[in-house]
């Protein structure tokens, strides 16, 4: 049946359209999960029964980088360890929290954290000095390395994407992640080879300092506005590499999560309306009807008075 | 040209996905684990083309006899002529669901073990056998209840012809 309306055109969405409409899976409709990829990442061999398959999840928000080690279960995914780029302020990094270098730091932090949790951090130091070369963990005598699979989510995997910065950080941190060097920053398609010098530059924020320098020369006003936070914290283009070296060292020294000193407020702030009870809703209705009736009565009285 | 009796003949509706349930299969299908000896229902998922069982086995229940990387070996009974053969198939996990046919006895085993343990502790002898429902017990009709006798009324021609006369 077509809805009766004043349109001159034929109603497009009929009742039958709605009755036959199949909604997408929730997270697909929210545009957050790629189920095709997810099925392939999570699927564990049946003859391995309950052995968990871990994913190295990297997600970027506008101001943060989130790296997690997650295993899937029917009740819901279970996060083993997580690292956020806003934690990097504890290690001496306050600005540029979403660039390639920060992604490297976050990946590194997560790797050290999970290895510490699993008590193999001494055994698998990883690549202490970041050289930008392709590095894969070698299994030691006693315990095998911790294997995770990179989960990029919905991002476009182009060469030099920050996701691979995080991947590099995790690899250098000592995790075993199957990968190739094709998508690291500095891979030249012509040579089909990774240029470790270029990759190293990106890991230490060389591309950022180069841009800072070029802006300082050509457009100093844009430099002031674009890098205002850097200037405020006193980060100069020459000191960037040093800064990142220190952050890496600090992460390797102590990767434990620091509890924030803020106290939990006794009453949490409500972000949505509280649902009313049945009595409250009925009372509200009675109130509204009374108001309507009295307003009508006043109107009638006014009309009578006017006449 | 005649219709043909191919592998998937006459499965247009049988293998079709349910109304408004088309598209990607939910992840639980892939996260379930199966052990040898479990009972499973074979139910074909038409969107997964690999590892499909033959249409005969759709709706059958069998026991798991093998577990491989992506598939489960299921042993299903099939009547062929005058005998029942145990057929062994390999089916991808998307076409298999855990069966609840065995659920009742598993619960009963658990409960009975518990009861027997309690009885042993108290030194009593109990029987955990299931008993069939017996005849309903007798009861007294409520005092003061009136008996209403219902009988058919004699046929009345005039009344019935009212409509069509």
XYZ file of C-alpha atoms in Angstrom:
472
model
C 0.000 0.000 0.000
C 1.379 3.395 -0.874
C 1.225 5.988 1.870
C -1.278 8.728 1.128
C 0.648 11.957 0.762
C 0.583 15.185 -1.126
C 3.552 14.264 -3.320
C 3.322 14.708 -7.048
C 5.762 11.861 -7.535
C 5.089 8.228 -6.807
C 6.220 7.215 -3.306
C 9.483 5.322 -3.721
C 9.717 3.506 -0.421
C 6.576 1.418 -0.194
C 5.523 -0.808 2.650
C 6.877 -3.813 0.802
C 10.289 -2.119 0.578
C 10.457 -1.809 4.322
C 9.148 -5.308 4.945
C 11.842 -6.817 2.765
C 14.670 -4.565 3.947
C 17.539 -6.490 5.501
C 19.631 -4.410 7.882
C 23.368 -4.871 7.813
C 25.267 -6.280 10.752
C 25.493 -3.612 13.440
C 29.162 -2.820 13.140
C 28.902 -2.843 9.359
C 26.135 -0.280 9.445
C 28.282 1.794 11.802
C 31.048 1.451 9.252
C 33.521 0.178 11.841
C 34.161 -3.463 10.996
C 35.152 -5.158 7.750
C 33.615 -8.582 8.262
C 35.271 -10.147 5.272
C 38.668 -9.371 6.761
C 37.546 -10.188 10.265
C 36.370 -13.682 9.387
C 39.741 -14.430 7.817
C 41.703 -12.996 10.744
C 39.783 -14.806 13.431
C 39.246 -18.177 11.808
C 41.315 -20.712 13.764
C 42.021 -24.215 12.513
C 39.431 -26.530 14.005
C 42.104 -29.056 14.896
C 43.701 -26.409 17.104
C 40.469 -26.263 19.133
C 40.572 -23.471 21.711
C 44.018 -22.074 20.926
C 43.490 -18.315 20.644
C 44.544 -16.378 17.576
C 45.803 -12.915 18.494
C 45.362 -9.800 16.382
C 47.524 -6.716 16.556
C 44.834 -4.076 16.146
C 45.913 -0.588 15.106
C 43.386 2.203 14.845
C 43.798 5.927 14.310
C 41.504 8.597 15.654
C 41.916 12.269 14.943
C 44.154 12.820 17.946
C 45.210 9.362 19.075
C 46.651 6.062 18.071
C 45.215 2.904 19.612
C 47.159 -0.350 19.529
C 45.718 -3.493 21.095
C 46.365 -7.214 21.245
C 42.973 -8.875 20.947
C 41.695 -12.439 20.870
C 38.165 -13.259 19.731
C 35.540 -15.228 21.601
C 31.807 -15.823 21.236
C 31.068 -13.634 24.252
C 33.111 -10.799 22.779
C 36.704 -9.941 21.938
C 39.162 -10.051 24.812
C 41.906 -7.423 24.919
C 45.170 -8.712 26.380
C 47.092 -5.463 26.306
C 46.582 -2.003 24.900
C 48.704 1.065 24.275
C 47.459 4.550 23.468
C 49.524 7.361 22.038
C 48.316 9.700 24.763
C 50.302 7.501 27.186
C 53.491 8.574 25.420
C 53.518 11.765 27.491
C 54.770 9.552 30.347
C 57.766 8.673 28.181
C 58.578 12.187 27.081
C 56.512 12.641 23.910
C 53.932 15.410 24.100
C 53.391 16.557 20.532
C 52.800 14.947 17.170
C 50.863 12.073 18.709
C 49.431 10.800 15.436
C 52.456 10.813 13.138
C 54.523 7.920 11.808
C 57.068 8.216 14.606
C 54.381 8.239 17.283
C 52.836 5.154 15.681
C 56.235 3.460 15.920
C 56.444 4.400 19.603
C 52.929 3.128 20.321
C 53.626 -0.187 18.575
C 56.878 -0.499 20.478
C 55.161 0.274 23.772
C 52.477 -2.330 23.180
C 55.053 -4.968 22.223
C 57.163 -4.404 25.335
C 54.043 -4.384 27.479
C 52.649 -7.672 26.230
C 56.037 -9.372 26.324
C 56.486 -8.262 29.896
C 53.045 -9.636 30.705
C 53.982 -12.966 29.145
C 57.383 -12.840 30.878
C 59.415 -13.226 27.704
C 60.559 -9.601 27.491
C 64.113 -10.482 28.559
C 64.324 -13.196 25.970
C 62.959 -11.174 23.069
C 64.580 -7.757 23.143
C 63.828 -7.182 19.500
C 65.681 -4.541 17.559
C 66.990 -2.052 20.146
C 68.507 0.391 17.684
C 65.915 1.334 15.058
C 67.718 1.247 11.729
C 64.721 1.056 9.405
C 65.840 -2.268 7.978
C 63.402 -5.145 7.801
C 63.748 -7.027 11.098
C 62.044 -10.287 12.102
C 62.322 -11.935 15.502
C 64.500 -15.044 15.746
C 63.077 -17.797 17.936
C 65.281 -18.583 20.923
C 65.984 -21.963 22.462
C 63.438 -22.058 25.276
C 60.267 -20.249 24.235
C 58.787 -19.433 20.876
C 58.081 -15.764 20.048
C 54.607 -14.310 20.534
C 52.778 -14.462 17.218
C 50.143 -11.873 16.299
C 48.437 -10.921 13.062
C 48.183 -7.304 11.953
C 44.601 -6.021 11.804
C 44.472 -2.738 9.898
C 40.706 -2.287 10.017
C 39.316 -0.131 7.269
C 42.344 1.916 6.275
C 43.802 1.913 2.805
C 47.103 0.048 2.944
C 49.286 2.360 0.898
C 53.065 2.446 1.140
C 54.168 4.594 4.029
C 50.886 4.452 5.949
C 51.265 5.065 9.688
C 49.763 1.667 10.406
C 52.981 0.140 9.143
C 54.886 2.481 11.407
C 53.073 0.859 14.316
C 53.787 -2.538 12.785
C 57.503 -1.694 12.623
C 57.417 -0.589 16.237
C 55.874 -3.869 17.311
C 58.346 -5.883 15.238
C 61.315 -4.031 16.708
C 59.711 -4.553 20.100
C 60.007 -8.302 19.705
C 56.640 -9.542 18.418
C 56.393 -12.126 15.674
C 54.136 -10.619 13.013
C 54.104 -12.065 9.508
C 54.792 -9.173 7.146
C 56.597 -7.958 4.062
C 58.576 -4.763 3.600
C 56.529 -3.617 0.590
C 54.422 -1.109 2.535
C 56.991 0.468 4.829
C 57.814 4.131 4.259
C 60.841 4.188 1.990
C 59.997 1.232 -0.216
C 60.822 2.118 -3.811
C 58.586 0.471 -6.363
C 61.220 0.961 -9.080
C 63.925 -0.975 -7.228
C 61.392 -3.207 -5.449
C 63.502 -2.641 -2.350
C 63.098 -0.976 0.998
C 65.467 1.948 1.500
C 66.328 1.617 5.214
C 67.720 5.168 5.357
C 64.380 6.668 4.361
C 62.479 4.378 6.697
C 64.787 5.317 9.549
C 64.162 8.978 8.783
C 60.424 8.458 9.164
C 60.790 6.450 12.383
C 62.705 9.327 13.976
C 60.356 11.980 12.635
C 62.806 13.156 9.987
C 59.968 13.960 7.606
C 58.375 16.206 10.236
C 61.587 18.115 10.959
C 62.219 18.526 7.220
C 58.768 20.069 6.813
C 59.334 22.279 9.858
C 62.569 23.549 8.339
C 61.035 24.199 4.933
C 58.104 26.089 6.503
C 60.388 28.167 8.728
C 62.220 29.348 5.600
C 59.340 29.793 3.165
C 56.177 30.475 5.190
C 57.016 31.416 8.773
C 53.405 32.363 9.550
C 52.104 28.963 8.524
C 54.907 27.425 10.572
C 53.695 29.363 13.623
C 50.100 28.222 13.193
C 50.711 24.632 12.093
C 53.409 23.738 14.625
C 52.116 25.948 17.449
C 52.094 23.075 19.954
C 55.631 22.072 18.982
C 56.817 25.638 19.517
C 54.996 25.848 22.833
C 56.684 22.704 24.130
C 59.999 23.873 22.717
C 60.441 21.126 20.150
C 62.887 22.246 17.450
C 63.451 20.488 14.146
C 67.009 19.538 15.181
C 66.007 18.033 18.495
C 63.255 15.774 17.179
C 65.470 12.776 16.510
C 67.030 13.002 19.963
C 63.588 13.238 21.510
C 62.394 10.053 19.847
C 65.576 8.197 20.803
C 64.903 9.099 24.418
C 61.262 7.997 24.133
C 62.305 4.609 22.745
C 64.786 4.140 25.571
C 62.189 5.160 28.175
C 59.658 2.727 26.723
C 62.132 -0.138 26.875
C 63.050 0.784 30.429
C 59.514 0.720 31.852
C 56.568 -0.298 29.723
C 54.033 -0.851 32.536
C 50.751 1.010 32.380
C 50.583 3.935 34.762
C 47.393 4.380 36.698
C 46.072 7.923 36.493
C 45.977 9.832 39.759
C 42.571 11.314 39.093
C 40.011 10.107 41.588
C 36.829 8.527 40.340
C 33.944 10.938 40.937
C 31.383 9.510 43.339
C 28.544 10.219 40.942
C 29.328 9.652 37.294
C 28.124 12.228 34.786
C 25.140 11.060 32.753
C 25.489 11.449 29.018
C 21.971 10.325 28.082
C 18.504 10.825 29.555
C 17.424 8.482 32.300
C 14.549 6.214 31.287
C 11.298 7.061 33.046
C 9.309 4.462 34.933
C 5.765 3.523 33.951
C 4.260 5.648 36.748
C 6.393 8.631 35.814
C 5.293 8.401 32.207
C 1.614 8.138 33.151
C 1.973 11.099 35.518
C 3.575 13.116 32.724
C 0.685 12.316 30.411
C -1.890 13.373 33.015
C 0.009 16.623 33.520
C 0.041 17.316 29.775
C -3.667 16.601 29.417
C -4.508 18.839 32.354
C -2.423 21.632 30.884
C -4.146 21.214 27.505
C -7.597 21.199 29.058
C -6.949 24.283 31.180
C -5.497 26.099 28.175
C -8.571 25.187 26.131
C -10.824 26.326 28.953
C -8.990 29.671 29.113
C -9.299 30.045 25.352
C -13.045 29.336 25.486
C -13.484 31.818 28.319
C -11.589 34.449 26.359
C -13.748 33.826 23.321
C -16.897 34.036 25.419
C -15.611 37.261 26.977
C -14.784 38.681 23.560
C -18.277 37.882 22.284
C 15.935 -31.178 -22.557
C 15.095 -33.067 -19.334
C 15.805 -31.607 -15.909
C 18.971 -33.461 -14.934
C 19.975 -34.985 -11.592
C 23.177 -33.102 -10.788
C 24.677 -32.807 -7.356
C 22.721 -29.731 -6.406
C 19.559 -30.472 -8.362
C 16.244 -29.499 -6.729
C 18.016 -27.418 -4.080
C 16.750 -24.007 -5.145
C 14.762 -23.532 -1.954
C 16.606 -25.970 0.263
C 19.957 -24.200 -0.003
C 18.504 -20.715 -0.138
C 19.415 -18.414 2.728
C 16.594 -17.402 5.065
C 14.527 -14.273 4.505
C 16.470 -11.170 5.527
C 19.387 -13.309 6.687
C 21.497 -13.198 3.554
C 25.053 -11.994 3.330
C 28.000 -12.611 5.644
C 27.692 -15.408 8.174
C 28.079 -14.351 11.778
C 31.369 -15.013 13.493
C 30.048 -17.524 16.047
C 29.938 -20.117 13.288
C 33.692 -19.845 12.976
C 34.486 -19.530 16.665
C 32.757 -22.739 17.758
C 34.942 -25.733 18.539
C 33.940 -29.326 17.906
C 35.409 -32.431 19.493
C 35.272 -36.007 18.282
C 32.101 -37.585 19.601
C 29.994 -34.416 19.634
C 26.577 -34.511 18.004
C 26.098 -32.023 15.177
C 23.242 -31.031 12.887
C 24.094 -30.697 9.222
C 22.459 -27.583 7.811
C 23.755 -26.241 4.528
C 24.744 -22.567 4.319
C 24.033 -21.710 0.681
C 26.382 -18.724 0.613
C 29.449 -20.868 1.350
C 30.064 -22.931 -1.734
C 32.966 -25.016 -0.483
C 32.663 -28.117 1.624
C 28.932 -28.498 1.090
C 27.393 -31.846 1.876
C 24.965 -33.469 -0.556
C 21.357 -32.321 -0.227
C 20.377 -35.662 1.324
C 22.301 -34.814 4.486
C 20.663 -31.458 4.980
C 18.799 -31.756 8.277
C 20.532 -34.925 9.414
C 22.281 -35.273 12.758
C 25.453 -37.222 13.249
C 28.527 -37.589 15.407
C 31.894 -35.993 14.790
C 34.546 -38.537 13.890
C 37.277 -36.234 12.547
C 38.399 -32.629 12.913
C 40.523 -30.976 10.226
C 41.650 -27.421 9.535
C 38.390 -25.993 8.203
C 36.026 -28.962 8.230
C 34.442 -31.532 10.459
C 34.046 -35.224 9.699
C 30.467 -36.248 10.472
C 29.113 -39.791 10.617
C 25.461 -39.879 9.546
C 22.987 -42.746 9.151
C 21.471 -43.348 5.728
C 18.912 -45.961 4.812
C 19.882 -47.733 1.617
C 17.340 -50.337 0.636
C 16.768 -52.647 3.568
C 19.630 -51.517 5.808
C 21.064 -48.411 7.443
C 24.589 -47.502 6.506
C 26.785 -45.211 8.598
C 28.096 -42.664 6.116
C 31.187 -40.582 6.806
C 31.323 -37.138 5.288
C 33.563 -34.109 5.602
C 31.697 -30.867 5.884
C 32.939 -27.304 6.344
C 32.082 -25.777 9.689
C 29.708 -23.262 8.110
C 27.328 -26.100 7.284
C 27.292 -27.563 10.775
C 25.630 -26.587 14.044
C 26.039 -28.142 17.472
C 23.061 -30.410 18.084
C 20.916 -30.181 21.152
C 19.678 -33.754 20.819
C 22.212 -34.878 23.377
C 21.752 -31.953 25.717
C 19.013 -33.578 27.791
C 20.984 -36.689 28.668
C 24.130 -34.706 29.474
C 22.177 -32.604 31.959
C 20.570 -35.691 33.408
C 23.959 -37.372 33.848
C 25.239 -34.360 35.726
C 22.150 -34.169 37.923
C 22.136 -37.889 38.635
C 25.789 -37.917 39.560
C 25.054 -35.149 42.007
C 22.028 -36.951 43.481
C 23.914 -40.200 43.798
C 26.805 -38.479 45.522
C 24.428 -36.824 47.992
C 22.615 -40.112 48.633
C 25.911 -41.899 49.195
C 26.938 -39.262 51.706
C 23.681 -39.777 53.597
C 23.794 -43.549 53.198
C 20.449 -43.721 51.391
C 19.587 -45.829 48.388
C 17.915 -43.895 45.567
C 16.793 -44.744 42.082
C 17.604 -42.163 39.408
C 15.515 -43.909 36.775
C 13.038 -41.790 34.873
C 9.450 -42.860 35.485
C 6.673 -42.405 32.927
C 3.837 -40.074 33.847
C 1.189 -42.112 35.608
C -2.602 -41.654 35.670
C -3.764 -38.402 37.220
C -4.647 -38.649 40.942
C -8.254 -38.626 42.055
C -9.835 -35.504 43.472
C -13.057 -34.397 45.103
C -15.265 -32.097 43.097
C -15.697 -28.700 44.768
C -18.548 -28.638 47.235
C -21.552 -26.796 45.946
C -20.597 -27.272 42.329
C -23.584 -27.492 40.057
C -23.754 -30.201 37.473
C -24.777 -28.945 34.070
C -26.054 -31.605 31.730
C -25.456 -30.747 28.089
C -27.542 -32.482 25.448
C -28.055 -31.795 21.772
C -31.228 -29.824 20.969
C -33.755 -31.381 18.607
C -33.431 -30.206 14.979
C -35.546 -27.148 14.214
C -36.227 -26.712 10.490
C -37.646 -23.180 10.694
C -34.620 -21.750 12.512
C -32.120 -23.192 10.083
C -33.933 -22.089 6.967
C -33.961 -18.459 8.173
C -30.922 -17.587 6.148
C -31.718 -19.111 2.802
C -35.479 -19.419 2.655
